PDB file of C-alpha atoms in Angstrom:
ATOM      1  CA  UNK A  33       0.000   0.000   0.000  1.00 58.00           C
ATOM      2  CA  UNK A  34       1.978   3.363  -0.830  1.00 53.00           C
ATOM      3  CA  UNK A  35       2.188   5.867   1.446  1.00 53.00           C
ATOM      4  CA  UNK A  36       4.930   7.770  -0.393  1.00 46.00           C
ATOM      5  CA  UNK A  37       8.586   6.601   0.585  1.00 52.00           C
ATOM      6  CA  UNK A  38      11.203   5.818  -0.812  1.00 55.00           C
ATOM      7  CA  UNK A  39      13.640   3.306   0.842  1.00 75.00           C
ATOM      8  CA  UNK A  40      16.783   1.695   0.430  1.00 86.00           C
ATOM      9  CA  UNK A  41      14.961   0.240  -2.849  1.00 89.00           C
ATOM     10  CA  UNK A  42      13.879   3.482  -4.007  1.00 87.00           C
ATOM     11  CA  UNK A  43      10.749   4.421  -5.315  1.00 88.00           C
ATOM     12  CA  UNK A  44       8.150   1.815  -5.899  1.00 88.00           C
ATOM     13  CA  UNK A  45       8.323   0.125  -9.704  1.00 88.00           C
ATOM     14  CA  UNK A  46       5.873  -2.809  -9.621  1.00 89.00           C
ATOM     15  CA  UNK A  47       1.912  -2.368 -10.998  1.00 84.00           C
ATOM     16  CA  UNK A  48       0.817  -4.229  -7.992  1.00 85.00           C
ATOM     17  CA  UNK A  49       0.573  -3.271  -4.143  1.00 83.00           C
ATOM     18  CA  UNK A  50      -0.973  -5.408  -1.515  1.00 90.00           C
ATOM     19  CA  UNK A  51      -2.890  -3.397   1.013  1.00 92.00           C
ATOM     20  CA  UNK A  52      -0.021  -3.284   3.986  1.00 93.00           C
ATOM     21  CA  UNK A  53       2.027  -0.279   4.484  1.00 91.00           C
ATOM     22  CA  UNK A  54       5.355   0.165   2.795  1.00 92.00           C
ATOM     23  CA  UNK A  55       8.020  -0.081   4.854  1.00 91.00           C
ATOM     24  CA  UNK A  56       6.748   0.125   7.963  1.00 90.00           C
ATOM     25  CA  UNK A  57       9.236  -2.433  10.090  1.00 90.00           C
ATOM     26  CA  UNK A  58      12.277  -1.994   7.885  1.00 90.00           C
ATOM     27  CA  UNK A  59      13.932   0.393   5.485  1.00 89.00           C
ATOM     28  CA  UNK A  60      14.723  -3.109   3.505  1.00 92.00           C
ATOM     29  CA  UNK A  61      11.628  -4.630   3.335  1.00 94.00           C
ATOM     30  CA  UNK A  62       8.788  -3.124   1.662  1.00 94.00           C
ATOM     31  CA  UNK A  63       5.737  -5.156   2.457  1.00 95.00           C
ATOM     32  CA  UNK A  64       7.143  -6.972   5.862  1.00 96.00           C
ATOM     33  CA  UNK A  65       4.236  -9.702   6.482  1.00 97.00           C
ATOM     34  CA  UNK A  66       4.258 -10.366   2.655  1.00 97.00           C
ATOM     35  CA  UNK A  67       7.879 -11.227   2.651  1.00 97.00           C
ATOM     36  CA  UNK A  68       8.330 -13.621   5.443  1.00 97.00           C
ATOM     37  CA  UNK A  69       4.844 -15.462   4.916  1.00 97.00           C
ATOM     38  CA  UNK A  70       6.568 -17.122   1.724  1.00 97.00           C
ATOM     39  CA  UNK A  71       8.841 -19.032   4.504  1.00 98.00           C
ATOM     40  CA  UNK A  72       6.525 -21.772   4.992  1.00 97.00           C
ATOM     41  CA  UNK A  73       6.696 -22.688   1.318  1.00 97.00           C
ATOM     42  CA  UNK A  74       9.933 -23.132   1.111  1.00 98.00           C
ATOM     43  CA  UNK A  75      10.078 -25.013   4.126  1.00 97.00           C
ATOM     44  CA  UNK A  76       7.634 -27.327   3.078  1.00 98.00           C
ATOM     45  CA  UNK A  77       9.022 -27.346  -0.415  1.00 98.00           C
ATOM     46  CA  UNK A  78      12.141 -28.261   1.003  1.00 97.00           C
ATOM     47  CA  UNK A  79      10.220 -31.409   3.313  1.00 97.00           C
ATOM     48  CA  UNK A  80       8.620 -32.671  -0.241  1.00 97.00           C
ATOM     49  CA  UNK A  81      12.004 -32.608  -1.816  1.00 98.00           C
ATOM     50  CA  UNK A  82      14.008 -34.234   0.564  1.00 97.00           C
ATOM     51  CA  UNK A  83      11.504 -37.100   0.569  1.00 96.00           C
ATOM     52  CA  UNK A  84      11.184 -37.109  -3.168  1.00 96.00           C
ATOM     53  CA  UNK A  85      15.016 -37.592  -3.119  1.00 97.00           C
ATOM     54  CA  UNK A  86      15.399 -40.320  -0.309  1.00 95.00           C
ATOM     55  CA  UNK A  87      12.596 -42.237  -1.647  1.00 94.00           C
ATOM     56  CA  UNK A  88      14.237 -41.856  -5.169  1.00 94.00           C
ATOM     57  CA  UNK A  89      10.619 -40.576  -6.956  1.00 96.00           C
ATOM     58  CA  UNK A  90      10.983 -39.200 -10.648  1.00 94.00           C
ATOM     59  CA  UNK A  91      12.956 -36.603 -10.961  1.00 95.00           C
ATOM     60  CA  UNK A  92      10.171 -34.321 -12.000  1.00 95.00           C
ATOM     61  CA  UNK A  93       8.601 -34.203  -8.504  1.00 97.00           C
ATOM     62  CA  UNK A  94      12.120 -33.200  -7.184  1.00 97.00           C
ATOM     63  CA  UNK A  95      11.930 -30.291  -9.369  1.00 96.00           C
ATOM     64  CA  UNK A  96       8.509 -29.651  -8.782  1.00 97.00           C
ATOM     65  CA  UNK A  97       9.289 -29.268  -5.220  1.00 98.00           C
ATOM     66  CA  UNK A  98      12.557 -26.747  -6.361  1.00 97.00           C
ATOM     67  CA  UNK A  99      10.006 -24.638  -8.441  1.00 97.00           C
ATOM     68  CA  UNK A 100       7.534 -24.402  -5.573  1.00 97.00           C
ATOM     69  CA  UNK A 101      11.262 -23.270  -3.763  1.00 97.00           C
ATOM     70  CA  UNK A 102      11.943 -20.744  -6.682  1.00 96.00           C
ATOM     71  CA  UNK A 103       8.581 -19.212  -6.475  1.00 96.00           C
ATOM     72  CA  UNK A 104       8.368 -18.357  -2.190  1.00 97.00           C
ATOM     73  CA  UNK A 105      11.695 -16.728  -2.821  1.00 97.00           C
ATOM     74  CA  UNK A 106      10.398 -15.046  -5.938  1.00 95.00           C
ATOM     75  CA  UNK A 107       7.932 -13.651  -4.106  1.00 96.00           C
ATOM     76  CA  UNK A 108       9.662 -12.969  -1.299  1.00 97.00           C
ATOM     77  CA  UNK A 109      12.385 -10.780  -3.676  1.00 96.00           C
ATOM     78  CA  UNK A 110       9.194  -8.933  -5.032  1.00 95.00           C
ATOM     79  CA  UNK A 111       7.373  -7.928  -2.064  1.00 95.00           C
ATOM     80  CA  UNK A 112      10.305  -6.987  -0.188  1.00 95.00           C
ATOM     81  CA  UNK A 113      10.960  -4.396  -2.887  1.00 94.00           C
ATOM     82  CA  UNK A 114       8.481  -3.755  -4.715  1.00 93.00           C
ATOM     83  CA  UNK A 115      10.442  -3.467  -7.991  1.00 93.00           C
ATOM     84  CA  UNK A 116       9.209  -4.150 -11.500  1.00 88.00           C
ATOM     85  CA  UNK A 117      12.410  -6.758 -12.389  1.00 89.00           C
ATOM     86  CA  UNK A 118      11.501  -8.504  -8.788  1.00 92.00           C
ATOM     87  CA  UNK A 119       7.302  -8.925  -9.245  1.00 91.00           C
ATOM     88  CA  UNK A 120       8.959 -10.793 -12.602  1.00 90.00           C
ATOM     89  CA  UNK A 121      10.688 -12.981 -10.313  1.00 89.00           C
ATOM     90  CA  UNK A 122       7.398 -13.831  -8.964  1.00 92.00           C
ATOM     91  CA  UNK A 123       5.138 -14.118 -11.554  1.00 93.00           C
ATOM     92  CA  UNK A 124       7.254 -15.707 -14.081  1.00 94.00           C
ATOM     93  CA  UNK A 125       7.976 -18.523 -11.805  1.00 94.00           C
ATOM     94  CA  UNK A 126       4.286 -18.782 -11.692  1.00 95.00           C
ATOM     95  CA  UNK A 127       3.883 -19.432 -14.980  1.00 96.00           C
ATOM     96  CA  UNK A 128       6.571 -22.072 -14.949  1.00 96.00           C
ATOM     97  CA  UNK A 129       5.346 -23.725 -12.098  1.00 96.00           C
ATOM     98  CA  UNK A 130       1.576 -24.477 -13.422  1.00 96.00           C
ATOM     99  CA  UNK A 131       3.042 -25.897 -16.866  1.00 96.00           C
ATOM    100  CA  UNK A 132       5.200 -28.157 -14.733  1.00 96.00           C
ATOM    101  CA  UNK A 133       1.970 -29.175 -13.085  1.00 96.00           C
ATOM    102  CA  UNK A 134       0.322 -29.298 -16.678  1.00 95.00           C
ATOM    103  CA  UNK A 135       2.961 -31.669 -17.343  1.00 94.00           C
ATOM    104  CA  UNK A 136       3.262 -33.903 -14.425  1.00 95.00           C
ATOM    105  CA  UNK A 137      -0.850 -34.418 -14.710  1.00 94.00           C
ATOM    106  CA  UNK A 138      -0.928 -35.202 -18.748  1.00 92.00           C
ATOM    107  CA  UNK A 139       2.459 -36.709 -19.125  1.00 88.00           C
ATOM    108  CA  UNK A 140       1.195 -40.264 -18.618  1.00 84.00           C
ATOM    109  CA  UNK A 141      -1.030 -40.748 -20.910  1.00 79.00           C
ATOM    110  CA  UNK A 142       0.600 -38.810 -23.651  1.00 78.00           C
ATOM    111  CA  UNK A 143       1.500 -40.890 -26.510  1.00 70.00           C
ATOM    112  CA  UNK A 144       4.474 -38.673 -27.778  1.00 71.00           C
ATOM    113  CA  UNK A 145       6.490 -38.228 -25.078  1.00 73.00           C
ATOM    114  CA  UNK A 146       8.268 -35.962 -26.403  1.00 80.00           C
ATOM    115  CA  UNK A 147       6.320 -33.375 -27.815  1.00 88.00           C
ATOM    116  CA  UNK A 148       4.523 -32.134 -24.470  1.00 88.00           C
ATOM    117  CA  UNK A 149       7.873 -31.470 -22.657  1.00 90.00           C
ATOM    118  CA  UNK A 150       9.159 -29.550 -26.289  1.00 92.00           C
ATOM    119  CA  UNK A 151       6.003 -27.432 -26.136  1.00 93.00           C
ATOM    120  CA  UNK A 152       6.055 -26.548 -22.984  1.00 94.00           C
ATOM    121  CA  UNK A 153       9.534 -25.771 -22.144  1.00 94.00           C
ATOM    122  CA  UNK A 154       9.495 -23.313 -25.443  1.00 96.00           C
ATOM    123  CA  UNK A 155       5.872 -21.992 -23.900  1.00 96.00           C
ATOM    124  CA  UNK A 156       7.446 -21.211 -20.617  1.00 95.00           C
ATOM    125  CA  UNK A 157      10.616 -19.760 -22.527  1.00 95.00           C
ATOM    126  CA  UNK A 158       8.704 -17.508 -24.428  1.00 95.00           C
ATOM    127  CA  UNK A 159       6.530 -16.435 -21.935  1.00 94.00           C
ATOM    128  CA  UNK A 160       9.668 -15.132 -19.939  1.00 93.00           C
ATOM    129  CA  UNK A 161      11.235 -13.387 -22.703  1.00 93.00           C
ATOM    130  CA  UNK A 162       7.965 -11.223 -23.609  1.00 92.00           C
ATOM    131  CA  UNK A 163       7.052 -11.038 -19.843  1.00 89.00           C
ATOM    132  CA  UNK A 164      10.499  -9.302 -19.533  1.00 86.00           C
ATOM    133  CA  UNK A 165       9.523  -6.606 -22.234  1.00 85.00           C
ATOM    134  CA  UNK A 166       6.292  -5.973 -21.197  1.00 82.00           C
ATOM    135  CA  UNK A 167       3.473  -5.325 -18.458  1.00 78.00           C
ATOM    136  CA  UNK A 168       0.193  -7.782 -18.726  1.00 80.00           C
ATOM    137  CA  UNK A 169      -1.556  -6.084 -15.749  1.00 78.00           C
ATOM    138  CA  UNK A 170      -5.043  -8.188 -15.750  1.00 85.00           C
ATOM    139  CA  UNK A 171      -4.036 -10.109 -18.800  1.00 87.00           C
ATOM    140  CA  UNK A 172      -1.396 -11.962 -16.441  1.00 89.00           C
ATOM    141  CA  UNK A 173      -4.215 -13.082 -13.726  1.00 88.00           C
ATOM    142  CA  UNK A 174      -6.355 -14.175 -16.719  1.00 93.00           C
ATOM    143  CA  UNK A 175      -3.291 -15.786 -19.037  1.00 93.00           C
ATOM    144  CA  UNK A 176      -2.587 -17.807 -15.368  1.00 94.00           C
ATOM    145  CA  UNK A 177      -6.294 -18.441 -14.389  1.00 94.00           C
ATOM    146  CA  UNK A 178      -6.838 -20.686 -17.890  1.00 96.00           C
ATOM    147  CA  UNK A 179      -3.626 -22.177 -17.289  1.00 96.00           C
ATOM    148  CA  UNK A 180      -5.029 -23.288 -14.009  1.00 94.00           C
ATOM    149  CA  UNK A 181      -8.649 -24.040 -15.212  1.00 95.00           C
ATOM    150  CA  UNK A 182      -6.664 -26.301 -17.840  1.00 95.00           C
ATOM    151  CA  UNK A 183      -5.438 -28.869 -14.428  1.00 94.00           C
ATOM    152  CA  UNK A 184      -8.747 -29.339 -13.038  1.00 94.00           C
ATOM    153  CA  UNK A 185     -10.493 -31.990 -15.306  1.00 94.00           C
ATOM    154  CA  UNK A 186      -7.112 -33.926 -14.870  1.00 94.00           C
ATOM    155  CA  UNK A 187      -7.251 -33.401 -11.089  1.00 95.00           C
ATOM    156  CA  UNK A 188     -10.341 -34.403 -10.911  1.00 95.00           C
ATOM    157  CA  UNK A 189      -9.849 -37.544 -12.514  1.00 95.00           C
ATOM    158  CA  UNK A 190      -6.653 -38.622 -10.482  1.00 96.00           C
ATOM    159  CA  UNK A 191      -9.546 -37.449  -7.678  1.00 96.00           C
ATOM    160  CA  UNK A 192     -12.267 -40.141  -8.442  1.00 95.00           C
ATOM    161  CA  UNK A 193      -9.418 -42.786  -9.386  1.00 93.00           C
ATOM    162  CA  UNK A 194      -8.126 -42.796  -6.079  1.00 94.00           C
ATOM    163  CA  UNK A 195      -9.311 -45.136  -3.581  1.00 93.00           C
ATOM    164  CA  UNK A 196      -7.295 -44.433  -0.175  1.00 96.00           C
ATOM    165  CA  UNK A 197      -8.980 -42.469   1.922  1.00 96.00           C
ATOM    166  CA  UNK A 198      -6.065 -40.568   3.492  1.00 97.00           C
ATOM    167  CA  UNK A 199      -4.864 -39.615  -0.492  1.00 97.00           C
ATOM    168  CA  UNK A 200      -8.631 -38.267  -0.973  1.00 97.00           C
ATOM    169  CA  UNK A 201      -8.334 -36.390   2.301  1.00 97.00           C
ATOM    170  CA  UNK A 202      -5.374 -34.261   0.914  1.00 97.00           C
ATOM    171  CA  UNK A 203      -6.980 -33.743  -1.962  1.00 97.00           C
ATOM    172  CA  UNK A 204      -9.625 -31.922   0.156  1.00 97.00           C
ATOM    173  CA  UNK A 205      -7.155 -29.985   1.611  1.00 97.00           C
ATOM    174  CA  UNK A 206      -6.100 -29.115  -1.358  1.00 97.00           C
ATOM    175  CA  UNK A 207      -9.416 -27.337  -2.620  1.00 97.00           C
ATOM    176  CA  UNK A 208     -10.234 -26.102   0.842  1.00 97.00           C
ATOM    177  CA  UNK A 209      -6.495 -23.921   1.310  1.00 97.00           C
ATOM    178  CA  UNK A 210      -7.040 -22.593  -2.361  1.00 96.00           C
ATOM    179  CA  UNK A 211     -10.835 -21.435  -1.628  1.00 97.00           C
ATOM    180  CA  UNK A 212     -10.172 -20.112   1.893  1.00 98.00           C
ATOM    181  CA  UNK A 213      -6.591 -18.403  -0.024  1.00 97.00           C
ATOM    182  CA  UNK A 214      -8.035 -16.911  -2.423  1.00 96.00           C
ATOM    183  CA  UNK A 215     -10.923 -15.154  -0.423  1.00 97.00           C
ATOM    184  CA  UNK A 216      -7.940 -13.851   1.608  1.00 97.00           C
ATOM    185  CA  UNK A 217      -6.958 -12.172  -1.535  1.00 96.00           C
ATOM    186  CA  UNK A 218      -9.862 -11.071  -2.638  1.00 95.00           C
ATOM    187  CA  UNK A 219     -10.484  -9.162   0.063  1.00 96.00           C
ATOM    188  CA  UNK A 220      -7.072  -7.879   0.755  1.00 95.00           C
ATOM    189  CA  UNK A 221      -7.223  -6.712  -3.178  1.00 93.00           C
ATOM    190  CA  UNK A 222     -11.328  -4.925  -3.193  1.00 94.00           C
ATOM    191  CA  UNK A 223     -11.448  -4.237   0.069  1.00 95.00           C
ATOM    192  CA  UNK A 224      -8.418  -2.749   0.849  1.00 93.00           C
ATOM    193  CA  UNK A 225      -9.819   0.828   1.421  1.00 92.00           C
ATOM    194  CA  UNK A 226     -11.842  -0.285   4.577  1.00 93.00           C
ATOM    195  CA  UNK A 227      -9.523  -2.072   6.128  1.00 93.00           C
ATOM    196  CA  UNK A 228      -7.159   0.015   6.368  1.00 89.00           C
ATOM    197  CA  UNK A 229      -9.487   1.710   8.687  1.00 91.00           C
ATOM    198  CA  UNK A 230      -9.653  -1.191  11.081  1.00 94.00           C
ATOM    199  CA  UNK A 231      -7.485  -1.212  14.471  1.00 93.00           C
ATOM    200  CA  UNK A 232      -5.687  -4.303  13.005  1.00 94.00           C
ATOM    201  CA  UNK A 233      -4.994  -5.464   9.440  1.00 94.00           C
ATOM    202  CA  UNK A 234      -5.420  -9.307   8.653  1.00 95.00           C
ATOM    203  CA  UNK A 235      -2.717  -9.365   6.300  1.00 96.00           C
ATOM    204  CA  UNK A 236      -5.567 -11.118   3.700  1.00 96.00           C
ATOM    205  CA  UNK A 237      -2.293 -11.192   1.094  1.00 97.00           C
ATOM    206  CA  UNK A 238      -0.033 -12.628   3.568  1.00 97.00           C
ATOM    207  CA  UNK A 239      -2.756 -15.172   4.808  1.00 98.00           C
ATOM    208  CA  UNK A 240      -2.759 -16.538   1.073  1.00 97.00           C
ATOM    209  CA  UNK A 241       0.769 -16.970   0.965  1.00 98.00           C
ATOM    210  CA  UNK A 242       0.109 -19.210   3.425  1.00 98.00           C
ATOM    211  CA  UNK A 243      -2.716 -20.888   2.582  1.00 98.00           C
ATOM    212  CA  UNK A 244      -0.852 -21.557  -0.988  1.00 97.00           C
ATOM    213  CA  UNK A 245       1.814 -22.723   0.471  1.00 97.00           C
ATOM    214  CA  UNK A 246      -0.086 -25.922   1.894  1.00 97.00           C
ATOM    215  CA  UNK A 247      -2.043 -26.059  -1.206  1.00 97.00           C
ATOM    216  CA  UNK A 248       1.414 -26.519  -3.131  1.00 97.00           C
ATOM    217  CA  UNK A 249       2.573 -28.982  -0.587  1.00 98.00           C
ATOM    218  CA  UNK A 250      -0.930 -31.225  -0.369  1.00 97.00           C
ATOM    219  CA  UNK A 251      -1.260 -30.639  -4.168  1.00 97.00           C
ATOM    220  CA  UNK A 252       2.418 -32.233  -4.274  1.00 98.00           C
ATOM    221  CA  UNK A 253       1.564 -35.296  -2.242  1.00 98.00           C
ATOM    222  CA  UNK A 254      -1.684 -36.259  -4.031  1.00 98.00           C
ATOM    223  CA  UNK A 255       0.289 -36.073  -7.079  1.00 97.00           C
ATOM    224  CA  UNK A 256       3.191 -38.415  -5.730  1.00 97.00           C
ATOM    225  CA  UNK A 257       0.948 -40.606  -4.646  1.00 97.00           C
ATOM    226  CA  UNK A 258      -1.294 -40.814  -7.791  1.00 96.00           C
ATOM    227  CA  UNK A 259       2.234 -41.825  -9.390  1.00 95.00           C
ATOM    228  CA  UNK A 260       3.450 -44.326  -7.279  1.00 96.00           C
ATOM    229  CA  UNK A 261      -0.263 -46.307  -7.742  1.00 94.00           C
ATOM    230  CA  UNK A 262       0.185 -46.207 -11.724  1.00 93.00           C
ATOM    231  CA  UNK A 263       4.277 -46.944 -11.327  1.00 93.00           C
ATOM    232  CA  UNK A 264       3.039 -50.056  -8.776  1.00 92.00           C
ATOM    233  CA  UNK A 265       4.946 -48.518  -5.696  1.00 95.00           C
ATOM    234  CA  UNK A 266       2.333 -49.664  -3.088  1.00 94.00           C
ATOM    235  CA  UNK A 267       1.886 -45.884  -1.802  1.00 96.00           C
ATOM    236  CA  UNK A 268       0.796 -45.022   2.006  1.00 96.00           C
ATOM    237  CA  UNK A 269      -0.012 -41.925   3.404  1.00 97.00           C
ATOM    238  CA  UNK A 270       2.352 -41.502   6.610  1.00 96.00           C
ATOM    239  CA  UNK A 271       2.279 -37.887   8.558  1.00 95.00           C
ATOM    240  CA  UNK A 272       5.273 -36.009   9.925  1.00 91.00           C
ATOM    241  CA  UNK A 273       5.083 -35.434  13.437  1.00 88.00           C
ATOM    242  CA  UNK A 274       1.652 -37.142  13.505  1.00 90.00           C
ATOM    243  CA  UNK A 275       0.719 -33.982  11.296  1.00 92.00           C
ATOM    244  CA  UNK A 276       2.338 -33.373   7.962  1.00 96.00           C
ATOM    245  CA  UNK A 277       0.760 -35.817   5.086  1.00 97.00           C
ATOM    246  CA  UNK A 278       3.832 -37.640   3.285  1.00 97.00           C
ATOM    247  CA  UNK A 279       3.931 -40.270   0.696  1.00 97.00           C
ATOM    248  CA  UNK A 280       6.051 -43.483   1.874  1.00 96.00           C
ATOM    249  CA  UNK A 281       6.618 -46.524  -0.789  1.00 95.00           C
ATOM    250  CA  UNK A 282       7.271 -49.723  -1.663  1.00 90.00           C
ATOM    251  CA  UNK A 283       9.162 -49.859  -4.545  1.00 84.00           C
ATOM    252  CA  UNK A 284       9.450 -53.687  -6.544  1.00 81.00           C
ATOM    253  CA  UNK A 285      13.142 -54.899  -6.027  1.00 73.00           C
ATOM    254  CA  UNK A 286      13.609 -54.975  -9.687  1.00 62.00           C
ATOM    255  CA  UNK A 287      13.062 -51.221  -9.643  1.00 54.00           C
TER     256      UNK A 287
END
């Protein structure tokens, strides 16, 4: 939210500010609950990977788990500066992220394995180039929004092909983070006005940082374990400290 200062930074560059105050803890950090509300998705980033990487799972979910990485710390850069190169270090990453997704969902029953990979690398390449050069605005939320919309019938179908009842349970985590996330946003972005008027500020932007963060990390898990049924790893869902979902398997000898 701008209040007219200029920091260490210097004057504020990005077309988009969250309704918190500029500055108001640190001379460093523009938008202080913003920033460190992308720590718990790299932390649980970091949890998926290191269990995507001791229980040897495709490499793709390791880099998943690095992208989800890339993004918090994206985002992080962005709203502690509030510069126009940084929000590209946010919302580029977001772009690459949901075509990994794209990829991870489709990729099995694609006959030409090599074509989907092709296409979306030089997508996601392009995309950063021109996304470099110039401002969407709303034509980045909508660009992102059908690249969303375009997971959800595959989603769904890992949904209904699932039989374990912890695996659905994450899924339903999954929706419910994203719906309670984004009306965090929602109001932090129309109702910003009002508000600010209010004796304490929610932080609705920071809240879906958050929220997205488990989203990312259930959305993760489902996904893992929707693999390791169709690879024939004999999937369980375990939980971390009695609390964190986690995908543990049994992998044939021969593999």
């Amino acid at each position: 939210m701008a209040d007219g200062i200029s920091s260490f930074w210097g004057p504020v560059t990005s077309t988009i500010e969250c309704c918190e105050k500029n500055y108001e803890y640190s001379s460093y950090i523009a938008e202080f609950y913003n920033t460190i509300s992308n720590v718990p998705g790299i932390l649980l980033a970091l949890i998926g990977l290191v269990n995507a990487l001791r229980q040897r799972f495709e490499k793709r979910f390791s880099i998943l788990h690095i992208s989800n990485m890339i993004l918090a710390i994206g985002s992080m850069l962005y709203h502690a500066t509030l510069q126009h190169v940084q929000q590209q270090s946010d919302e580029t990453p977001m772009v690459w992220e949901i075509l990994l997704y794209m990829y991870i969902l489709y990729s099995p029953d694609w006959h030409y394995r090599s074509t989907m990979p092709t296409f979306l690398f030089l997508y996601g390449a392009a995309f950063a180039v021109v996304h470099a050069f110039l401002r969407f605005g709303i034509g980045f939320k909508v660009h992102y929004v059908i690249l969303c919309l375009l997971c959800i019938p595959r989603m769904y179908k890992y949904y209904i092909h699932t039989e374990d009842t912890a695996a659905k349970r994450i899924a339903k985590w999954y929706v419910a983070t994203i719906l309670v996330g984004s009306v965090c946003w929602f109001c932090d972005r129309v109702f910003c006005k009002r508000i600010s008027q209010w004796p304490v500020n929610p932080q609705g932007h920071a809240l879906w940082h958050v929220f997205m963060s488990f989203n990312s990390y259930c959305a993760n898990t489902f996904l893992m374990f929707c693999r390791a049924q169709q690879r024939g790893w004999n999937p369980k869902v375990k939980y971390f400290l009695g609390v964190l979902p986690y995908v543990k398997i049994e992998k044939p000898k021969a593999q």
